[in-house]
mmCIF file of C-alpha atoms in Angstrom:
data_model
loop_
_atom_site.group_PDB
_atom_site.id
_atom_site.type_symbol
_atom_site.label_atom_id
_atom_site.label_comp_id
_atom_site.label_asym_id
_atom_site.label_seq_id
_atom_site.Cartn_x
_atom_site.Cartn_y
_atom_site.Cartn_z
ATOM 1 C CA UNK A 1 -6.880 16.566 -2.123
ATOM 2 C CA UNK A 2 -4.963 13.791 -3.557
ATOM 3 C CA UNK A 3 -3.674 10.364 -3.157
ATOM 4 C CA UNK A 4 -0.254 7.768 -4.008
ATOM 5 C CA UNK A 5 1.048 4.356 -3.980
ATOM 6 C CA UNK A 6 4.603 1.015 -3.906
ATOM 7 C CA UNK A 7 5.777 -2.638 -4.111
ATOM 8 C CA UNK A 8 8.885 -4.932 -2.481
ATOM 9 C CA UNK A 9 10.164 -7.492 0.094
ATOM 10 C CA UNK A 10 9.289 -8.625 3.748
ATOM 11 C CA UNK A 11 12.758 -9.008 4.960
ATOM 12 C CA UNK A 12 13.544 -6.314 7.629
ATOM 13 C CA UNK A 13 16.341 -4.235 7.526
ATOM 14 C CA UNK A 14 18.370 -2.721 5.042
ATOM 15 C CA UNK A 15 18.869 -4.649 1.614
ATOM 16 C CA UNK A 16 19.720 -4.384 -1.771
ATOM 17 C CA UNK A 17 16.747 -4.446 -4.612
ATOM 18 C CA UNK A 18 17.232 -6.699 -7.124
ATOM 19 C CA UNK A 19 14.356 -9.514 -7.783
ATOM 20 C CA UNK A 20 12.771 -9.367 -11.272
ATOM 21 C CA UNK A 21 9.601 -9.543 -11.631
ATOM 22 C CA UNK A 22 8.789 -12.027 -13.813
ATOM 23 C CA UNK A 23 11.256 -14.472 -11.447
ATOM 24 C CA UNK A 24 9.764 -13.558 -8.475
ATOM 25 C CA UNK A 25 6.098 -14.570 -10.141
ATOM 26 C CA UNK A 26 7.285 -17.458 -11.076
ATOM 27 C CA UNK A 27 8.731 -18.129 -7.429
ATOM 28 C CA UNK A 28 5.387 -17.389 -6.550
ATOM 29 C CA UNK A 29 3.361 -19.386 -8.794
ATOM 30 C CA UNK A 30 5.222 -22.194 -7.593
ATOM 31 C CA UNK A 31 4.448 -22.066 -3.889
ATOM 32 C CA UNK A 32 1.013 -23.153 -2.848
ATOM 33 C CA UNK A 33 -1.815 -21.345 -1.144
ATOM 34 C CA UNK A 34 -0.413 -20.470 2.172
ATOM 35 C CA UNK A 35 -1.583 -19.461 5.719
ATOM 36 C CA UNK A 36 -5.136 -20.690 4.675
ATOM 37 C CA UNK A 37 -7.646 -19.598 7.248
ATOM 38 C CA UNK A 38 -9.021 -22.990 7.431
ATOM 39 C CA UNK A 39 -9.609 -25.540 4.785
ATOM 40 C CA UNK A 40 -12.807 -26.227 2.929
ATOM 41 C CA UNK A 41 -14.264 -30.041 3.942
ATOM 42 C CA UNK A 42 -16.763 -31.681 1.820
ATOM 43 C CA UNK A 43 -18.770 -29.169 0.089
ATOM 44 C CA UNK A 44 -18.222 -26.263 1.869
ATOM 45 C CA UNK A 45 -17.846 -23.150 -0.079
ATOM 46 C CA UNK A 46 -14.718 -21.831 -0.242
ATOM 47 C CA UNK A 47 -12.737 -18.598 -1.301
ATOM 48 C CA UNK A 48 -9.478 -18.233 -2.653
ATOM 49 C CA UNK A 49 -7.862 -14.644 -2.017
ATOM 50 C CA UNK A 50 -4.944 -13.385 -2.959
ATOM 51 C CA UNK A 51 -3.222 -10.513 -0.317
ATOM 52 C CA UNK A 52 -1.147 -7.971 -0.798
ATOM 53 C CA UNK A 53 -2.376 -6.934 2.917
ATOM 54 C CA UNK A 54 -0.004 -9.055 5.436
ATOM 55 C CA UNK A 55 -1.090 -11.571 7.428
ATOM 56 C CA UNK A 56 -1.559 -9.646 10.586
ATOM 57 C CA UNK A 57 -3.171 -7.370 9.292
ATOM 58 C CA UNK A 58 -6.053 -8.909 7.222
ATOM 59 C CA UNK A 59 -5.893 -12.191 8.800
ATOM 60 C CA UNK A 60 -8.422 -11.557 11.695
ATOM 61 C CA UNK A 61 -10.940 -10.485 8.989
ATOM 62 C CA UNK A 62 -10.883 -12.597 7.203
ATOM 63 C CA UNK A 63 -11.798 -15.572 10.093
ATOM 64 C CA UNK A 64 -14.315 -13.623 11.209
ATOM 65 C CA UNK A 65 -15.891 -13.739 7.391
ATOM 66 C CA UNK A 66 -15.651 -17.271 7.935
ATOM 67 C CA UNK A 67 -17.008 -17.710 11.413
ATOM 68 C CA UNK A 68 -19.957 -15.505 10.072
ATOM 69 C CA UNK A 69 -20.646 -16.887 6.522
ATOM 70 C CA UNK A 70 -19.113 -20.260 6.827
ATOM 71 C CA UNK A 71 -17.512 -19.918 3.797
ATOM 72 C CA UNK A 72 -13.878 -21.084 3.796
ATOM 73 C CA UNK A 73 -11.150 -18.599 2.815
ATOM 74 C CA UNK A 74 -7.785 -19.693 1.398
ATOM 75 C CA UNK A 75 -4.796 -17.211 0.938
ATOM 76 C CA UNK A 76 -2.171 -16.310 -1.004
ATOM 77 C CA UNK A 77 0.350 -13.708 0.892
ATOM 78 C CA UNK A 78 2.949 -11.800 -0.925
ATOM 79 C CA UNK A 79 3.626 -8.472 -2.147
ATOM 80 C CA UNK A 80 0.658 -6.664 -3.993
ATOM 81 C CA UNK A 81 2.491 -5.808 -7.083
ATOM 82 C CA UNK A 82 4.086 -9.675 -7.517
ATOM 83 C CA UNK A 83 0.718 -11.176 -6.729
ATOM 84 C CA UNK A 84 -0.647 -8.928 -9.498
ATOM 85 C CA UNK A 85 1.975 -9.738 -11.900
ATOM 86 C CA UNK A 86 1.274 -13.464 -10.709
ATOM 87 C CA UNK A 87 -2.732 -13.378 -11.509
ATOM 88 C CA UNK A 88 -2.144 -11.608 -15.124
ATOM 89 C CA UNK A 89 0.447 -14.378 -15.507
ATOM 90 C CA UNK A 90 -2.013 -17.332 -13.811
ATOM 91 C CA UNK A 91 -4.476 -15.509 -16.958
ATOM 92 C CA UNK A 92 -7.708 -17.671 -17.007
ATOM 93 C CA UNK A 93 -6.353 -20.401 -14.765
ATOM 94 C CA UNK A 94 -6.184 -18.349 -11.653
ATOM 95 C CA UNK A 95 -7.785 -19.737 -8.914
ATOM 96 C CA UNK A 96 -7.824 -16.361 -7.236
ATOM 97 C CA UNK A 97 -11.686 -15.056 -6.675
ATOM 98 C CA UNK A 98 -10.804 -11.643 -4.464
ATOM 99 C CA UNK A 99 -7.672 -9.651 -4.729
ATOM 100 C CA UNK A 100 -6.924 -7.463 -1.805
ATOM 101 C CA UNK A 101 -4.234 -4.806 -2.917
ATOM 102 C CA UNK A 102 -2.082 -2.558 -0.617
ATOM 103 C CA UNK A 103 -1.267 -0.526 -3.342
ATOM 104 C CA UNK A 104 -3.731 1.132 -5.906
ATOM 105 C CA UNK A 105 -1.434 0.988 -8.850
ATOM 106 C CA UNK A 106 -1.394 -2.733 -9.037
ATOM 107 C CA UNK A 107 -5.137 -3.396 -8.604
ATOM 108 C CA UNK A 108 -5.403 -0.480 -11.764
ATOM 109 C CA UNK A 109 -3.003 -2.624 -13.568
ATOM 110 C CA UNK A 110 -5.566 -5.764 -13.098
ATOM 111 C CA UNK A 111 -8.073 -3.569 -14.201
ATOM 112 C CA UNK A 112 -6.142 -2.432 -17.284
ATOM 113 C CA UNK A 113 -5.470 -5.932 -17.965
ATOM 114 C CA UNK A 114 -9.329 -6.697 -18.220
ATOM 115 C CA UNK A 115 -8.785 -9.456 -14.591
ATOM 116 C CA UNK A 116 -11.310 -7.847 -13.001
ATOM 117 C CA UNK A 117 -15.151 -8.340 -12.793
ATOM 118 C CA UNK A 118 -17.099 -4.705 -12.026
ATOM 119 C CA UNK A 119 -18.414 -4.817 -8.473
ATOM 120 C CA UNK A 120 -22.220 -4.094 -8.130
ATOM 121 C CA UNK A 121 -22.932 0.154 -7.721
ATOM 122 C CA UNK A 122 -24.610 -0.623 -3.901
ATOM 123 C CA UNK A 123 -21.222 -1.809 -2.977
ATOM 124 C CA UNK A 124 -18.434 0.628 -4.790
ATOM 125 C CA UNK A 125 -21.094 3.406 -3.595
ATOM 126 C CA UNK A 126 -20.434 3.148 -0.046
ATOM 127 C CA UNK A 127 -16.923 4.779 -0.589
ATOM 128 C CA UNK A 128 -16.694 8.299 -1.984
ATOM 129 C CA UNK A 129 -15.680 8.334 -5.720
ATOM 130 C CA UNK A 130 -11.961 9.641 -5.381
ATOM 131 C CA UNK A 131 -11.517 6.182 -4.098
ATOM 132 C CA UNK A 132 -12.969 3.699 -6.204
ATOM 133 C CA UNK A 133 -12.661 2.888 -10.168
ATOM 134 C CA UNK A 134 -15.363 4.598 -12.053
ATOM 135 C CA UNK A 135 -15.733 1.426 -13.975
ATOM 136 C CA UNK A 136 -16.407 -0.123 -10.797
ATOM 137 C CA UNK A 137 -13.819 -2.676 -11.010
ATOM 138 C CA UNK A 138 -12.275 -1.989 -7.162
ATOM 139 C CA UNK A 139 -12.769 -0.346 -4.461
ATOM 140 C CA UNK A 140 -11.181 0.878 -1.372
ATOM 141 C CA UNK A 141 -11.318 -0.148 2.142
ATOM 142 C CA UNK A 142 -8.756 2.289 4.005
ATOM 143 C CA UNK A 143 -6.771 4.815 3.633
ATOM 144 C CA UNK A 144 -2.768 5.584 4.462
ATOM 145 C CA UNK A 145 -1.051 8.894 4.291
ATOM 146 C CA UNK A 146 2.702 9.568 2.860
ATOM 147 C CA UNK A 147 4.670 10.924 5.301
ATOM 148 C CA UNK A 148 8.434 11.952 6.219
ATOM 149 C CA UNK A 149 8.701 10.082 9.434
ATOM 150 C CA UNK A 150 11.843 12.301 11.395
ATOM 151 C CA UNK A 151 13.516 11.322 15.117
ATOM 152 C CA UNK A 152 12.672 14.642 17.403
ATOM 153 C CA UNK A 153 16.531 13.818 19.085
ATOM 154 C CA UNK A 154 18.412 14.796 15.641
ATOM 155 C CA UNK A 155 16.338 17.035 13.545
ATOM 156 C CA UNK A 156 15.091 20.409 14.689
ATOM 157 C CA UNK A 157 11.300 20.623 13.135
ATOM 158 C CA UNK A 158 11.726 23.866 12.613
ATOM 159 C CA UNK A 159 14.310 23.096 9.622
ATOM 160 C CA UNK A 160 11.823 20.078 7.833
ATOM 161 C CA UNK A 161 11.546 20.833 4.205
ATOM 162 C CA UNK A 162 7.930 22.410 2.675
ATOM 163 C CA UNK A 163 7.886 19.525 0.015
ATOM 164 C CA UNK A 164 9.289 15.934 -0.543
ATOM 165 C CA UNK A 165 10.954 17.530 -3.600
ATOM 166 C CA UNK A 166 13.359 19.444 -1.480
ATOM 167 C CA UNK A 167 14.686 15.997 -0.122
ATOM 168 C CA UNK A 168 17.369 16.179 -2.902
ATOM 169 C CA UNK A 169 19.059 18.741 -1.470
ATOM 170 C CA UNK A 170 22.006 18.640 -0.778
ATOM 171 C CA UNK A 171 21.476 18.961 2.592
ATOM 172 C CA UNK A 172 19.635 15.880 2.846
ATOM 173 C CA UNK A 173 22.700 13.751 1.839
ATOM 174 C CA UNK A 174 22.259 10.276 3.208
ATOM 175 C CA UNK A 175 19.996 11.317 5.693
ATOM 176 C CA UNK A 176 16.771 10.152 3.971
ATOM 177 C CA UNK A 177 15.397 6.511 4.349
ATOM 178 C CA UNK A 178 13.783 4.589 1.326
ATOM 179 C CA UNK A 179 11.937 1.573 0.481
ATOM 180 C CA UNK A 180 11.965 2.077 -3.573
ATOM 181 C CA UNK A 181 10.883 -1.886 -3.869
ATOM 182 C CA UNK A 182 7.638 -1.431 -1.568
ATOM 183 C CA UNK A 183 4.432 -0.924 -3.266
ATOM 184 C CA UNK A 184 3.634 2.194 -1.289
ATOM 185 C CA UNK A 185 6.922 4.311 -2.615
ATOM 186 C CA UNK A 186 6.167 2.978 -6.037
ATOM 187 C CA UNK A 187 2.564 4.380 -6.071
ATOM 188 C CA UNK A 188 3.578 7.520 -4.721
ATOM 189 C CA UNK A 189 6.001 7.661 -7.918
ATOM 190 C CA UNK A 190 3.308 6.723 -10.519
ATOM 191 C CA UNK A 191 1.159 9.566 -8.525
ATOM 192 C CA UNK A 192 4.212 12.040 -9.072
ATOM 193 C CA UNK A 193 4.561 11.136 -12.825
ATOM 194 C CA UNK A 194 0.953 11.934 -12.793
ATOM 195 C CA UNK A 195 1.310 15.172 -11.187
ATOM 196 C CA UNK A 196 4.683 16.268 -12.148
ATOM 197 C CA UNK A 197 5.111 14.309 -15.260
ATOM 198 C CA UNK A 198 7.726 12.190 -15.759
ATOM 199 C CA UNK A 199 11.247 14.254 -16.598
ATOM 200 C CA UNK A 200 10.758 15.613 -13.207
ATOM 201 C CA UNK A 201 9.923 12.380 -11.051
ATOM 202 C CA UNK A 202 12.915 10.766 -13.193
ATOM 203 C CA UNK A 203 15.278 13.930 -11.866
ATOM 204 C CA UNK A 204 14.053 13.796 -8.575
ATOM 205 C CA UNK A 205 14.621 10.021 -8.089
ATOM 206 C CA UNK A 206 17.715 10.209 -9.708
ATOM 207 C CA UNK A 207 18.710 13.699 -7.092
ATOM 208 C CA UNK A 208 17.623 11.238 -4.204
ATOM 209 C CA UNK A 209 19.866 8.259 -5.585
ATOM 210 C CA UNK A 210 22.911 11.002 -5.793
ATOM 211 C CA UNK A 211 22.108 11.728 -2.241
ATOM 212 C CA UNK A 212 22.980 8.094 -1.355
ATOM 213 C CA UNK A 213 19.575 8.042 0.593
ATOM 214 C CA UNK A 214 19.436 4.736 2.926
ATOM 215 C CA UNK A 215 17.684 1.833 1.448
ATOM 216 C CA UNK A 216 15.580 -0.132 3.063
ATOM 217 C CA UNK A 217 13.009 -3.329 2.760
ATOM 218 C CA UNK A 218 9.907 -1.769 4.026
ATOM 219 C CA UNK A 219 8.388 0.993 6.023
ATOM 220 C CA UNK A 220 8.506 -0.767 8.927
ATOM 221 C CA UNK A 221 12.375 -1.176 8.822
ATOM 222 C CA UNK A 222 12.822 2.348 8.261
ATOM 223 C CA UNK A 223 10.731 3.576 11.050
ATOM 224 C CA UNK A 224 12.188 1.357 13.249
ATOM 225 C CA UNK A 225 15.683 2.672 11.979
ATOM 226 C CA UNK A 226 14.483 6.472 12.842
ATOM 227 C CA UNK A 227 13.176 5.669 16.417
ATOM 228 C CA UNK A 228 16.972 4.372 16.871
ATOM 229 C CA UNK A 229 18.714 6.877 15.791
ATOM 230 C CA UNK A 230 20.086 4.813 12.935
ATOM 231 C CA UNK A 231 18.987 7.686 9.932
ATOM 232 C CA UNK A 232 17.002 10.919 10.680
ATOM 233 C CA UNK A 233 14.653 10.925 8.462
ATOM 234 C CA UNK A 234 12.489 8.607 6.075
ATOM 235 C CA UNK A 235 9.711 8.423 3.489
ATOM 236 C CA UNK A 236 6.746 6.224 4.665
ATOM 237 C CA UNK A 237 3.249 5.388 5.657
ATOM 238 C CA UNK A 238 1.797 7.461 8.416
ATOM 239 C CA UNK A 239 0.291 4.374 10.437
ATOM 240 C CA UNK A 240 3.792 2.350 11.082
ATOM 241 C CA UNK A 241 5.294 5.089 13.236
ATOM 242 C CA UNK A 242 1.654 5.544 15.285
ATOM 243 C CA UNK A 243 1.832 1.432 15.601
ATOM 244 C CA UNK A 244 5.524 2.179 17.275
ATOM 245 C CA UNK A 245 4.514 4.854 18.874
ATOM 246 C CA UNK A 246 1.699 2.522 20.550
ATOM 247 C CA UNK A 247 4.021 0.258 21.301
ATOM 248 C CA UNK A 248 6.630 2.615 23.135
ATOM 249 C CA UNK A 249 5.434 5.960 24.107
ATOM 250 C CA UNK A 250 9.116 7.294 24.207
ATOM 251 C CA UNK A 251 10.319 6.217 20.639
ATOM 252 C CA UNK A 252 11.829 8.975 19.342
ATOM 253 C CA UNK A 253 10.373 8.822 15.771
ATOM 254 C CA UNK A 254 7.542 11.811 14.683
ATOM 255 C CA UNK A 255 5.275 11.711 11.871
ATOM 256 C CA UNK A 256 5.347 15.222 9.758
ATOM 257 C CA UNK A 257 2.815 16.002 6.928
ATOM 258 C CA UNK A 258 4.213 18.107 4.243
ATOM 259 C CA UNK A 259 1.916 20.947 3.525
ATOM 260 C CA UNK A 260 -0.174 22.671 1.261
ATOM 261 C CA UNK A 261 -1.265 19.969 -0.721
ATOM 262 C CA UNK A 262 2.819 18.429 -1.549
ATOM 263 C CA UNK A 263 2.613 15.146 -2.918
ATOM 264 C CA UNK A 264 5.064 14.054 -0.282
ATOM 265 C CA UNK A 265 1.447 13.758 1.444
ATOM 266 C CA UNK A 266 -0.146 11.514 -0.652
ATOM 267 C CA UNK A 267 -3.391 9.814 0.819
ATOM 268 C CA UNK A 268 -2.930 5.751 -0.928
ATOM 269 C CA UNK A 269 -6.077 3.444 -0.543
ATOM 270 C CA UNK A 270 -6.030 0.013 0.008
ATOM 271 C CA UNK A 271 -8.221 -1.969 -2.207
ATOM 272 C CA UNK A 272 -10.411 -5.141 -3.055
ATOM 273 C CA UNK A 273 -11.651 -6.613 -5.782
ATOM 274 C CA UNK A 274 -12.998 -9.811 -7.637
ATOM 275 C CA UNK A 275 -11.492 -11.586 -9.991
ATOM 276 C CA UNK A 276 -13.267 -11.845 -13.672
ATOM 277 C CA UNK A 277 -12.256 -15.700 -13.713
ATOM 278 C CA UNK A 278 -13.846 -16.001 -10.348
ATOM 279 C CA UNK A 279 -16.199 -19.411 -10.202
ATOM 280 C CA UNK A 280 -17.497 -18.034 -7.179
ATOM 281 C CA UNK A 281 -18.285 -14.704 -8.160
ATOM 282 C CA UNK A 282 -21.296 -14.235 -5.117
ATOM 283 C CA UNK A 283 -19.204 -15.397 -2.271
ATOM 284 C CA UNK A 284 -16.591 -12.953 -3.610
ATOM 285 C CA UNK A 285 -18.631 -9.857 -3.688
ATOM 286 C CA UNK A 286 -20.069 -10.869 -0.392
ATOM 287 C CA UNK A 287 -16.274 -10.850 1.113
ATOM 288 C CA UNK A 288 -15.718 -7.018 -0.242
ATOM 289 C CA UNK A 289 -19.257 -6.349 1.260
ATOM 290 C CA UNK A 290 -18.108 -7.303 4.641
ATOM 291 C CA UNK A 291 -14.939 -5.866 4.221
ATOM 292 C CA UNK A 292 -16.560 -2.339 4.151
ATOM 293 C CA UNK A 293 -19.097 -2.885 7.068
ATOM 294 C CA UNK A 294 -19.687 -0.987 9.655
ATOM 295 C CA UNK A 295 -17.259 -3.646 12.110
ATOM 296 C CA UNK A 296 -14.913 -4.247 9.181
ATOM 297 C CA UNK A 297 -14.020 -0.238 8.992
ATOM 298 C CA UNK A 298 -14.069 -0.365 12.710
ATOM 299 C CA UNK A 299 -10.778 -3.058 12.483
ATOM 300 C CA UNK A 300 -9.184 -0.843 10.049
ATOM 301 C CA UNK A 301 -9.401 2.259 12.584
ATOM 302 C CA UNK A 302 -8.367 0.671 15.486
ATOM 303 C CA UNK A 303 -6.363 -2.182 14.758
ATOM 304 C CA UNK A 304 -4.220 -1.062 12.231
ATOM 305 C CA UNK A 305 -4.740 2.788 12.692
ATOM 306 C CA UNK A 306 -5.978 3.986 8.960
ATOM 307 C CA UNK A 307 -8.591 6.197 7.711
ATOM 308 C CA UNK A 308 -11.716 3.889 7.154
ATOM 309 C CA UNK A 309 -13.505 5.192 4.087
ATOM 310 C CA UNK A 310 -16.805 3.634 4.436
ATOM 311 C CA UNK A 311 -19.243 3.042 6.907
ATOM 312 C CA UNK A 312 -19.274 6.421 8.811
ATOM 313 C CA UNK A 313 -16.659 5.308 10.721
ATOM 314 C CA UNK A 314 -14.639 7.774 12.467
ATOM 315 C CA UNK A 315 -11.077 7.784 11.887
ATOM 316 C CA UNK A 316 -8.912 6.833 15.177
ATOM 317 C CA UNK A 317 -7.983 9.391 18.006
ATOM 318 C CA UNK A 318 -4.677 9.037 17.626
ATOM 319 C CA UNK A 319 -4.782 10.863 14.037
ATOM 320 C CA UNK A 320 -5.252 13.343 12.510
ATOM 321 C CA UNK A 321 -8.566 14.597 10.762
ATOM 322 C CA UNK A 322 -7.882 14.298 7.062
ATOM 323 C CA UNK A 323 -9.562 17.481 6.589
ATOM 324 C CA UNK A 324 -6.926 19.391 8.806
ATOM 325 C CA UNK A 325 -3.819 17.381 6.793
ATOM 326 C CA UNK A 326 -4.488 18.973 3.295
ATOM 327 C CA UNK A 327 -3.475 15.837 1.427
ATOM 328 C CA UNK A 328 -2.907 15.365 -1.906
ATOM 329 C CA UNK A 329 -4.691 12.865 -4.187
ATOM 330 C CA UNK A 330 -4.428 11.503 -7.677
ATOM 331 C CA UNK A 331 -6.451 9.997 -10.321
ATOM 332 C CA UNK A 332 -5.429 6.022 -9.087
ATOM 333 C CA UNK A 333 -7.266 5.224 -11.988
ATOM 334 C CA UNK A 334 -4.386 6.320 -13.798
ATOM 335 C CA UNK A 335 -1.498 4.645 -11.590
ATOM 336 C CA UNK A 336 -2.500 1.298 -13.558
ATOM 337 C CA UNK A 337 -1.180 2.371 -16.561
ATOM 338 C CA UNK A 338 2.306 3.385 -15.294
ATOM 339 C CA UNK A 339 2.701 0.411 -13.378
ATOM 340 C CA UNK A 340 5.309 -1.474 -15.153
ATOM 341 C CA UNK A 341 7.726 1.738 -16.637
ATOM 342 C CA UNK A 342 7.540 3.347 -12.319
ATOM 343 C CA UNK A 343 9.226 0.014 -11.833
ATOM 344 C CA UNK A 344 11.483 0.448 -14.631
ATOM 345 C CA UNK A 345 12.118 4.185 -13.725
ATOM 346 C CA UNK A 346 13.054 3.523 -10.122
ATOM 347 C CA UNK A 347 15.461 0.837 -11.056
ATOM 348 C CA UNK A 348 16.729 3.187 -13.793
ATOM 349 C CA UNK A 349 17.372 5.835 -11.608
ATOM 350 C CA UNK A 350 19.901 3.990 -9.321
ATOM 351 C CA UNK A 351 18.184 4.673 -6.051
ATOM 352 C CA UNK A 352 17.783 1.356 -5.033
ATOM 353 C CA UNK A 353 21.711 0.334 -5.385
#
């Protein structure tokens, strides 16, 4: 089995791709701690976190941390791969203590980068090793899976390709949503240059940019734009279309699984860890603790529909058993390293227009 992960925007709907990076940290560096769960009086303790998670999705978390502990929590919200740029950037001045990562590949690249203080073995343990770092410097709290998310009113399942590398067909001209500047898409490329190496992830990015595939901000825009009718078909996260299927039984938008192991069904972990500079280095590790307990993994199956990967909790009725998907994973260990030149690879191809 095997896993993948991305990076991007927040503004719905289709868009063009264009921030750099370093412009965008700065941007970031610049604004100040935002949507702060409540502020620290006197001498209360307080953390600061940094989340590529969004606000509704972490949020409630993180005030019950603080209604438990009564240790304060500020945060930082933005896209995992600018707030990791942003902390290697920030360097030893950081006031980050936790960084909570949607995407693998930009928590490696902290790790690569030496940012990141190695959690203690009784708390990496509680998740199975294909989805922590072996040098214990993250570890993951739920897990996504890649999928081609199709509306049942335009495509006949029957015809669905075998493998995400078929999407370049021809046949798949402009029919194809993608969000190449979210986090997600841009793990599941570093996974496929892992896999596949890179001539072949280059030639299939650049086969989906000559199919004039449909770009879009985020998952959640293209999902939305399948249930419409808008495009019939788009790479995403499994867990947006069960959210809109929760939210309309009738939407028209299916989740399909590639099979046989494709890496077009790539299981991506979410994933926390504590910053090396961190002044409050306890509190920290007692935040990631809490964030794999038994009522944290609960939140993660139910509210936001993923697989929880410690805890013994079940995953949610509404999906799947992993075990029946045949998922691929990848060394995310290795997504680090490529985190900078999948960027660069992406924009290279001309996919993102």
């Amino acid at each position: 089995m095997r896993l993948v992960p991305i990076w991007f925007s927040r503004r719905a709907g289709r868009r063009r791709a264009t921030r750099p990076a370093a412009l965008l940290a700065l941007v970031l560096l610049a604004v100040p701690l935002a949507g702060a769960a409540c502020s620290s009086g006197g001498d209360r303790p307080k953390l600061v976190v940094y989340s590529g998670r969004t606000e509704e999705l972490i949020q409630p978390l993180l005030d019950r941390f603080r209604d438990e502990t009564g240790i304060a929590v500020e945060v930082k919200y933005g896209d995992s791969a600018d707030l990791a740029l942003l902390i290697d950037q920030e360097g030893d001045r950081s006031p980050a203590d936790v960084f909570i990562s949607q995407s693998p590949g930009a928590t490696g690249f902290l790790a690569g980068a030496d940012r990141l203080r190695p959690l203690p073995e009784e708390v990496t343990s509680q998740v199975a090793p294909a989805y922590r770092a072996a040098d214990g410097t993250w570890v993951g709290l739920s897990g996504r899976v890649r999928t081609l998310v199709y509306n049942k009113n335009l495509v006949d399942p029957a015809t669905l390709p075998r493998s995400v590398l078929d999407l370049t067909d021809p046949a798949y001209k402009g029919k194809v949503a993608v969000a190449p500047q979210n986090g997600s898409f841009q793990d599941f490329v570093s996974a496929m240059r892992v896999q596949l190496g890179d001539e072949r992830t280059a030639d299939w990015l650049r086969g989906m940019a000559a199919n004039q595939s449909p770009v879009f901000a985020n998952n959640t825009a293209i999902v939305a734009a399948v249930g419409r009718g808008e495009v019939p078909m788009g790479l995403v996260n499994h867990y947006y279309n069960v959210r809109a299927q929760a939210e309309d039984p009738n939407v028209a938008s299916v989740n399909y699984f590639f099979p046989d192991g494709d890496i077009g069904s790539l299981l991506l972990v979410t994933a926390a860890s504590v910053l090396r500079t961190s002044a409050e280095s306890d509190d920290a590790e007692r935040l990631v603790r809490f964030l794999l307990s038994e009522d944290s993994q609960r939140y993660f199956a139910e509210k936001t529909q993923e697989y929880p990967l410690a805890g013994g909790v079940a995953p949610p009725a509404s999906l799947p058993p992993l075990a029946s998907l045949d998922v691929d994973t990848v060394d995310f260990g290795q997504l680090g390293a490529e985190f900078r030149s999948t960027i660069q690879m992406i924009k290279d191809s001309g996919i993102e227009r």
